[in-house]
């Protein structure tokens, strides 16, 4: 862990010198004189006048930085206070390293380069140490035997006796000015090519970049070498080794402590060639395993690999808790044309906070959360967190069976939930103790969770996402969320999740202009800015952006066992002119208004998710008449487009029309009769879900029961009748939380459903409990009656009995299963009882029995029922040879099936 940078009054910050003791000042003065003398000698050799030797103490080490303590908690002694180490070898005044072994490699003197470790011309060197000591040198700092952990040699000085050897090796002068500047400014594309250990003529060059360090020592099994302080946090030395050691460590001394660590810049890239190829192609379907923070063991060392896509960046550095949020010493390397930057940091793991410090093309810097972060801080904090999952799944039976029947041919009734407000204050794990039992008791087959991905503003309900790969930390960790999904599966309940690939917010720490230029958003401002929500739209035409989103859809299904994705705001993606005035949008290449990039993206997403996750379903919230939303992607429609490939589509037309109808007073409903029947004109054009969602019970639209006219009894009766009609109508059902017990107030994310309405102490509790009992029975009868779901997408599964009884406010139709067994559904949406109401029925059914009546007393109704078996007579009616006579209760729906 690198210590915190010095404070503003530290010598590193403003050049002030920390007072030193007389003894230490004397040591510093001697070191400065030796350094100046060596410099003068080199200048003289080059024919240049030597500068005067300054009497000022050497400003070699910053002293204001605080660092982590060593294991023993004791600071490393200053060089002047340590006992002298055995002197094995020392360089000449020029700083040339001595040869210490007969195995030292031959030496040449290459030309210097700004971008390579610097080597000077050969100079004489002292003799080697004794044979029984490990090779030790003083090329640019101090080298001591490995068994002398605190020993040292004079840096850049002559041997104590002034002798010199005969073998010649080059002197190492450290990092070049070009590399130095790029590393200091955060614009280096290849820090690993400079830092770390590299073979050079004369041995192996070691370079470390440790801002605020007082000293750096290289340690291997055989030697310990203190690197020379080159200033600005750079340390270097040349050791006469034949090859780079397979492993070495750095002892980094800070004020008060010594850090023992692996060198992050000795590792090869931790991202494979196949990953890079797939990233370049935009086809990495498990992108989360290539980008982001991945704890791993790399080259035998435990640590975390950090990767981020930032192709426009001039440089990227890593900042986090492990370096006190100063990324200066943690530059990442560019992995070529993919635009990916990578750094493996040894010794850190899960739980660490981090961000990426990006140098933009204009030289300014921005600090960004990881777009691929799998865990985040709790908002409003914005850091990403290194995460490893430890959850063990127990839903094997559910996962094995969920693909046994396509969703459109199965019972499918959905309870829509906003997790944060269903029972405010509950965590994922606490929800796992309550939500599965509640939903199972009501008989819903699935829950649909409003967006779970991390979002900064709770008032957006999750529809403005910043952390696409992280469940919101408001309710717990990613493993806690897995625990909730697991519990729902074990209760026999499928889990759908709202997914928002249409847009993202403009927060400066998130995706917007991520690396200084439009990256995730479209480069054309008119295409990028969403006109309704003040957000940015994704650039669906960019392969890396498509990959980011397609892999995200796969991620939730694969890693969290999500059974389906309800894709939000599909219409806003499909049309270039969505909510845009003329002149504010540009037609596509064919002159049309269709967003061809978005079409291709949705097709790719659906095809990929279905292929990789058998048994899932995708659902489109699409509010227009786009052709082929639920058609297979390889089947073209009349417009020439292949289908979008969704499994189901929200029937927004049915929702708006039917809600408009029931909000009218019964006396006026005959003028709006077609609003309840028109849905059957297009009912089989797509595979539909009938949604009464959160959108319909907020922002002044009133709750479901409050939409109904009349007194409290009529409002509840109409609500019950409407739900009975909805559950019998072709299509799947979705009901938002709170509507199952006739909550009177609009929903608010700040307090959730009004559970107190079900408190037995509340006088009207029975009214609300009655509606909830009806919902439970609707689901129970529905699930046990294949006629109500088996042929939802087959026109032969539906027959009108009477669809034009506008004066009576009556609707009657048959639903039939695959064997032809019928269910008769009759809705009387007038407040009067209709006795002896005749309906034509199939002559194949000898008798009918009432199986559900929303006017039953147990639901809070007037208990007008048909308790006896009803037999048809031979009087033709409604175009059928036989008919029955029923008593239709007021504002009620009745279901009958063969007795």
XYZ file of C-alpha atoms in Angstrom, residues 328-779:
452
model
C 0.698 8.958 -9.948
C 2.702 5.815 -9.270
C 0.168 3.439 -10.848
C 0.176 4.159 -14.607
C -1.598 1.575 -16.763
C -0.363 0.275 -20.099
C -2.194 0.485 -23.396
C -2.883 -2.843 -25.073
C -2.767 -1.533 -28.605
C -5.586 -0.837 -31.027
C -8.287 -2.240 -28.741
C -8.174 0.949 -26.658
C -7.892 -1.156 -23.497
C -5.570 -0.164 -20.637
C -4.321 -2.768 -18.164
C -2.466 -3.058 -14.866
C -2.070 -6.048 -12.589
C -1.594 -4.865 -9.023
C -0.198 -7.572 -6.754
C -1.260 -7.946 -3.175
C -4.678 -6.287 -3.315
C -8.021 -8.026 -3.513
C -11.732 -7.752 -2.893
C -13.073 -4.855 -0.920
C -10.603 -2.277 -2.253
C -12.114 0.936 -3.635
C -10.813 2.284 -6.927
C -11.344 4.623 -9.886
C -9.526 5.383 -13.104
C -7.668 8.671 -13.531
C -7.835 9.455 -17.255
C -5.777 12.045 -19.095
C -8.010 13.400 -21.837
C -6.823 14.278 -25.349
C -6.579 17.951 -24.336
C -4.318 17.113 -21.392
C -6.899 17.650 -18.673
C -7.723 14.854 -16.285
C -10.903 13.190 -15.132
C -11.462 10.557 -12.459
C -14.040 7.942 -13.403
C -15.807 5.022 -11.817
C -15.318 1.709 -13.594
C -18.039 1.145 -16.231
C -17.609 -2.586 -15.614
C -17.588 -2.429 -11.806
C -19.417 -5.373 -10.285
C -19.817 -3.655 -6.952
C -20.076 0.008 -5.972
C -20.198 2.190 -2.923
C -23.574 3.145 -1.524
C -24.767 6.325 -3.289
C -24.083 9.197 -3.151
C -20.528 7.806 -2.916
C -19.328 6.791 -6.358
C -16.248 4.580 -6.086
C -16.048 1.129 -7.596
C -15.190 -1.848 -5.387
C -13.121 -4.913 -6.227
C -15.491 -7.869 -5.888
C -15.358 -11.654 -5.863
C -18.539 -13.696 -5.553
C -18.753 -16.351 -2.850
C -22.422 -17.259 -3.267
C -23.312 -20.943 -3.616
C -26.497 -21.457 -5.620
C -29.248 -23.800 -4.448
C -31.711 -23.364 -7.330
C -30.544 -26.278 -9.480
C -34.045 -27.695 -9.824
C -35.474 -24.364 -10.953
C -32.706 -23.741 -13.475
C -33.055 -27.227 -14.930
C -36.798 -26.896 -15.457
C -37.311 -23.261 -16.410
C -36.791 -23.896 -20.103
C -39.306 -26.708 -20.293
C -42.050 -24.548 -21.808
C -41.859 -21.258 -23.741
C -43.134 -18.289 -21.770
C -45.886 -17.472 -24.250
C -47.322 -21.001 -23.835
C -47.084 -21.078 -20.041
C -48.905 -19.475 -17.113
C -47.219 -16.123 -16.635
C -48.551 -13.633 -14.102
C -46.155 -11.023 -12.789
C -45.925 -9.013 -9.576
C -43.938 -5.838 -10.258
C -41.770 -4.701 -7.350
C -39.615 -1.734 -6.461
C -37.280 -3.488 -4.052
C -36.144 -0.413 -2.154
C -39.704 0.556 -1.204
C -41.643 -2.731 -1.090
C -40.847 -2.857 2.606
C -38.653 0.215 3.125
C -35.466 -0.420 5.029
C -35.149 -4.114 4.177
C -31.904 -5.395 2.699
C -31.658 -8.009 -0.037
C -31.281 -10.730 2.575
C -34.198 -9.454 4.642
C -36.319 -9.244 1.504
C -35.395 -12.872 0.830
C -37.151 -13.782 4.087
C -40.405 -12.016 3.187
C -40.883 -11.390 -0.543
C -40.827 -15.025 -1.792
C -43.417 -16.110 0.763
C -45.707 -13.166 -0.022
C -45.544 -13.628 -3.786
C -45.971 -17.405 -3.544
C -49.013 -16.944 -1.316
C -50.599 -14.674 -3.934
C -49.850 -17.230 -6.643
C -47.860 -15.063 -9.066
C -45.496 -17.028 -11.272
C -42.887 -14.239 -11.503
C -41.706 -11.052 -9.914
C -40.457 -8.202 -12.043
C -37.894 -6.026 -10.312
C -37.682 -2.393 -11.281
C -34.056 -1.645 -12.231
C -31.574 -3.186 -9.845
C -28.409 -1.843 -11.499
C -26.650 0.957 -9.616
C -27.993 4.475 -10.114
C -27.074 7.743 -8.407
C -30.553 9.227 -7.888
C -33.154 7.152 -6.070
C -35.942 9.290 -7.512
C -35.189 7.886 -10.965
C -36.368 4.471 -9.619
C -33.279 3.009 -11.242
C -34.014 4.087 -14.811
C -30.895 6.288 -15.036
C -28.102 3.786 -14.599
C -24.425 4.484 -13.934
C -23.308 1.009 -12.802
C -24.617 -1.374 -15.443
C -22.807 -4.385 -13.983
C -23.455 -3.757 -10.273
C -26.625 -4.352 -8.249
C -27.412 -1.248 -6.244
C -25.432 -1.161 -3.021
C -28.334 0.499 -1.210
C -29.671 -2.939 -0.268
C -26.478 -4.960 0.079
C -23.727 -6.670 -1.864
C -23.960 -8.539 -5.179
C -23.916 -11.822 -3.266
C -26.801 -10.564 -1.153
C -28.778 -9.945 -4.318
C -27.930 -13.445 -5.545
C -29.267 -14.757 -2.249
C -32.604 -13.026 -2.929
C -32.863 -14.450 -6.453
C -31.955 -17.879 -5.092
C -34.683 -17.652 -2.450
C -37.303 -16.674 -5.041
C -36.318 -19.591 -7.256
C -36.505 -22.018 -4.370
C -40.030 -20.719 -3.740
C -40.933 -21.505 -7.367
C -40.969 -17.877 -8.511
C -39.224 -16.611 -11.626
C -37.275 -13.356 -11.538
C -37.555 -10.727 -14.249
C -35.526 -7.538 -14.157
C -35.997 -4.159 -15.805
C -33.000 -3.454 -18.034
C -32.210 0.033 -19.371
C -29.982 0.060 -22.479
C -31.568 3.130 -24.057
C -29.741 5.903 -22.210
C -27.557 6.897 -19.275
C -27.141 10.039 -17.129
C -24.539 12.746 -17.624
C -22.767 12.433 -14.267
C -19.164 13.547 -14.720
C -17.751 10.536 -12.833
C -19.620 7.984 -14.946
C -19.984 7.241 -18.682
C -20.521 10.682 -20.231
C -17.534 11.677 -22.430
C -15.713 8.952 -20.561
C -12.209 9.477 -21.942
C -12.617 13.087 -22.984
C -14.627 12.492 -26.125
C -18.006 10.906 -26.878
C -17.452 7.213 -26.299
C -20.550 5.430 -25.062
C -22.807 8.162 -26.437
C -23.186 9.068 -30.106
C -20.698 11.590 -31.499
C -23.550 13.575 -33.088
C -24.996 15.751 -30.283
C -28.470 15.516 -31.799
C -28.278 11.732 -31.715
C -26.685 11.657 -28.262
C -29.014 13.906 -26.260
C -32.277 12.299 -25.180
C -34.947 14.986 -25.603
C -37.204 13.862 -22.752
C -34.973 12.852 -19.867
C -31.860 15.034 -20.136
C -29.743 11.926 -20.533
C -27.460 10.561 -23.251
C -28.339 7.812 -25.700
C -25.924 4.984 -26.399
C -24.151 4.841 -29.753
C -25.621 1.547 -30.926
C -23.582 1.690 -34.115
C -20.247 1.368 -32.295
C -19.262 -2.273 -31.905
C -17.627 -1.801 -28.509
C -20.761 -0.117 -27.150
C -22.975 -2.877 -28.512
C -20.607 -5.375 -26.902
C -20.853 -3.528 -23.570
C -24.658 -3.779 -23.640
C -25.068 -7.259 -25.127
C -22.613 -8.697 -22.620
C -24.456 -6.837 -19.863
C -27.708 -8.587 -20.768
C -25.884 -11.929 -20.730
C -24.221 -11.023 -17.435
C -27.429 -10.591 -15.459
C -28.895 -13.819 -16.788
C -25.719 -15.852 -16.376
C -24.211 -14.513 -13.163
C -27.426 -13.706 -11.264
C -29.716 -16.405 -12.738
C -32.200 -13.756 -13.873
C -35.013 -15.437 -15.822
C -35.914 -12.543 -18.058
C -35.178 -8.954 -19.004
C -37.889 -6.383 -19.514
C -36.192 -3.867 -21.814
C -37.168 -0.311 -21.012
C -38.010 2.432 -23.524
C -37.596 0.382 -26.698
C -39.606 2.865 -28.753
C -37.154 5.660 -27.936
C -34.388 3.474 -29.337
C -36.137 2.446 -32.545
C -36.986 5.870 -33.965
C -34.542 8.606 -34.904
C -37.310 11.196 -34.568
C -38.545 9.996 -31.176
C -39.689 13.161 -29.330
C -37.682 15.276 -31.797
C -39.053 18.101 -33.833
C -38.413 18.381 -37.598
C -34.885 19.565 -38.226
C -33.661 18.036 -34.989
C -32.972 14.611 -36.437
C -31.296 13.113 -39.504
C -32.893 10.318 -41.580
C -31.148 6.985 -41.946
C -29.261 5.943 -45.066
C -32.549 4.930 -46.711
C -34.245 8.218 -45.871
C -36.360 6.652 -43.135
C -36.915 7.378 -39.460
C -35.839 3.972 -38.193
C -32.661 3.763 -36.131
C -30.955 0.946 -38.002
C -28.162 0.726 -35.436
C -30.637 0.192 -32.606
C -32.499 -2.437 -34.621
C -29.267 -4.358 -35.187
C -28.340 -4.048 -31.519
C -31.684 -5.371 -30.257
C -31.535 -8.278 -32.678
C -28.006 -9.153 -31.569
C -28.883 -8.828 -27.903
C -31.915 -11.089 -28.130
C -30.193 -13.713 -30.250
C -27.184 -13.814 -27.923
C -29.124 -13.909 -24.655
C -31.465 -16.665 -25.818
C -28.549 -18.721 -27.144
C -26.480 -18.449 -23.999
C -29.282 -18.763 -21.418
C -31.918 -21.377 -22.277
C -35.265 -20.759 -20.662
C -35.031 -16.990 -20.267
C -37.446 -14.499 -21.811
C -36.963 -10.940 -23.018
C -39.845 -8.484 -22.881
C -40.095 -5.215 -24.779
C -41.699 -2.091 -23.397
C -42.578 -0.832 -26.860
C -45.457 1.598 -27.247
C -45.802 1.823 -31.037
C -46.952 -0.469 -33.807
C -43.421 -1.502 -34.836
C -43.780 -4.666 -36.866
C -42.171 -7.835 -35.556
C -41.105 -6.987 -32.017
C -41.637 -10.627 -30.994
C -40.828 -12.143 -34.373
C -37.662 -14.177 -34.834
C -34.690 -12.115 -35.988
C -34.221 -14.184 -39.169
C -37.815 -13.681 -40.330
C -38.364 -10.473 -42.295
C -41.621 -8.574 -42.143
C -43.470 -6.362 -44.625
C -41.102 -3.460 -43.907
C -38.068 -5.512 -44.822
C -36.768 -5.771 -41.268
C -36.141 -9.002 -39.484
C -37.929 -9.446 -36.206
C -36.434 -7.891 -33.116
C -36.430 -11.292 -31.423
C -38.196 -10.485 -28.123
C -40.206 -13.185 -26.401
C -43.001 -10.893 -25.193
C -44.136 -7.301 -25.603
C -46.058 -5.035 -23.259
C -49.495 -4.300 -24.726
C -49.538 -0.579 -24.087
C -52.550 -0.109 -26.360
C -54.718 -2.472 -24.298
C -53.555 -0.807 -21.105
C -54.429 2.728 -22.185
C -57.715 1.775 -23.855
C -59.046 -0.397 -21.040
C -58.074 2.068 -18.318
C -59.725 4.851 -20.271
C -62.925 2.800 -20.505
C -63.245 1.968 -16.808
C -62.577 5.551 -15.741
C -65.836 6.650 -17.388
C -69.083 6.612 -15.458
C -71.047 3.437 -16.334
C -73.722 5.485 -18.060
C -71.150 6.782 -20.515
C -69.300 3.525 -21.079
C -71.501 2.493 -23.982
C -69.871 5.272 -26.004
C -66.426 3.767 -25.322
C -67.321 0.097 -25.730
C -64.837 -0.326 -28.582
C -61.961 0.561 -26.262
C -62.429 -2.782 -24.559
C -62.837 -4.805 -27.739
C -60.305 -3.155 -30.059
C -57.391 -5.052 -28.510
C -58.675 -8.269 -30.099
C -58.144 -6.753 -33.548
C -54.357 -6.978 -33.043
C -54.110 -9.407 -30.109
C -52.158 -11.965 -32.151
C -49.814 -9.601 -33.955
C -47.304 -10.017 -31.103
C -46.881 -12.085 -27.947
C -48.359 -9.740 -25.367
C -48.200 -8.930 -21.668
C -51.095 -6.889 -20.227
C -49.398 -4.453 -17.840
C -50.798 -2.386 -15.016
C -47.353 -1.084 -14.146
C -45.800 1.508 -11.874
C -46.094 4.099 -14.648
C -49.893 3.991 -14.375
C -50.114 4.691 -10.640
C -47.838 7.735 -10.231
C -47.544 11.367 -11.283
C -51.198 12.244 -10.903
C -52.551 9.182 -12.696
C -53.980 7.816 -9.407
C -53.822 4.279 -8.127
C -55.868 1.611 -9.883
C -58.803 1.692 -7.455
C -58.799 5.493 -7.372
C -59.200 5.665 -11.143
C -62.638 4.084 -10.845
C -65.739 6.298 -10.623
C -68.445 6.118 -7.993
C -68.400 5.546 -4.267
C -65.943 3.350 -2.387
C -68.014 0.203 -2.961
C -68.274 0.879 -6.708
C -64.575 1.677 -6.976
C -63.616 -1.630 -5.397
C -66.217 -3.562 -7.409
C -65.031 -2.069 -10.695
C -61.415 -2.818 -9.767
C -62.312 -6.454 -9.092
C -64.266 -6.735 -12.328
C -61.429 -5.167 -14.268
C -58.883 -7.609 -12.820
C -61.161 -10.532 -13.678
C -61.440 -9.263 -17.262
C -57.663 -8.772 -17.445
C -56.774 -12.267 -16.223
C -59.166 -13.828 -18.770
C -58.061 -11.709 -21.737
C -55.447 -13.229 -24.085
C -51.973 -12.274 -22.923
C -49.965 -12.452 -19.744
C -50.662 -10.308 -16.696
C -48.565 -7.802 -14.750
C -49.714 -5.957 -11.629
C -47.706 -3.379 -9.696
C -47.306 -3.754 -5.951
C -50.000 -2.178 -3.814
C -52.675 -2.638 -6.447
C -53.280 -6.198 -5.244
C -54.982 -4.782 -2.126
C -56.578 -1.676 -3.658
C -54.205 0.930 -2.289
C -55.924 4.280 -2.613
C -52.869 6.518 -2.793
C -50.390 6.826 -5.594
C -47.154 4.932 -5.108
C -44.115 6.823 -3.866
C -40.580 5.422 -3.752
C -40.098 7.162 -0.413
C -42.624 5.049 1.521
C -43.842 2.226 -0.734
C -47.198 0.454 -0.445
C -49.615 1.389 2.323
C -49.353 -1.860 4.255
C -51.274 -0.368 7.141
C -54.446 -0.837 5.072
C -54.144 -4.558 5.851
C -53.817 -4.028 9.579
C -56.783 -5.759 11.289
C -57.083 -2.720 13.532
C -57.910 -0.560 10.526
C -61.725 -0.315 10.112
C -61.694 -0.828 6.320
C -59.117 -3.629 6.406
C -61.642 -6.193 5.133
C -62.240 -4.134 1.973
C -58.567 -4.228 1.059
C -58.058 -7.816 2.136
C -60.988 -8.822 -0.079
C -59.293 -7.463 -3.200
C -56.083 -9.250 -2.250
C -58.000 -12.504 -1.758
C -59.433 -12.083 -5.241
C -55.963 -11.656 -6.750
C -54.870 -14.842 -4.989
C -57.855 -16.759 -6.382
C -57.427 -15.301 -9.869
C -53.887 -16.640 -9.935
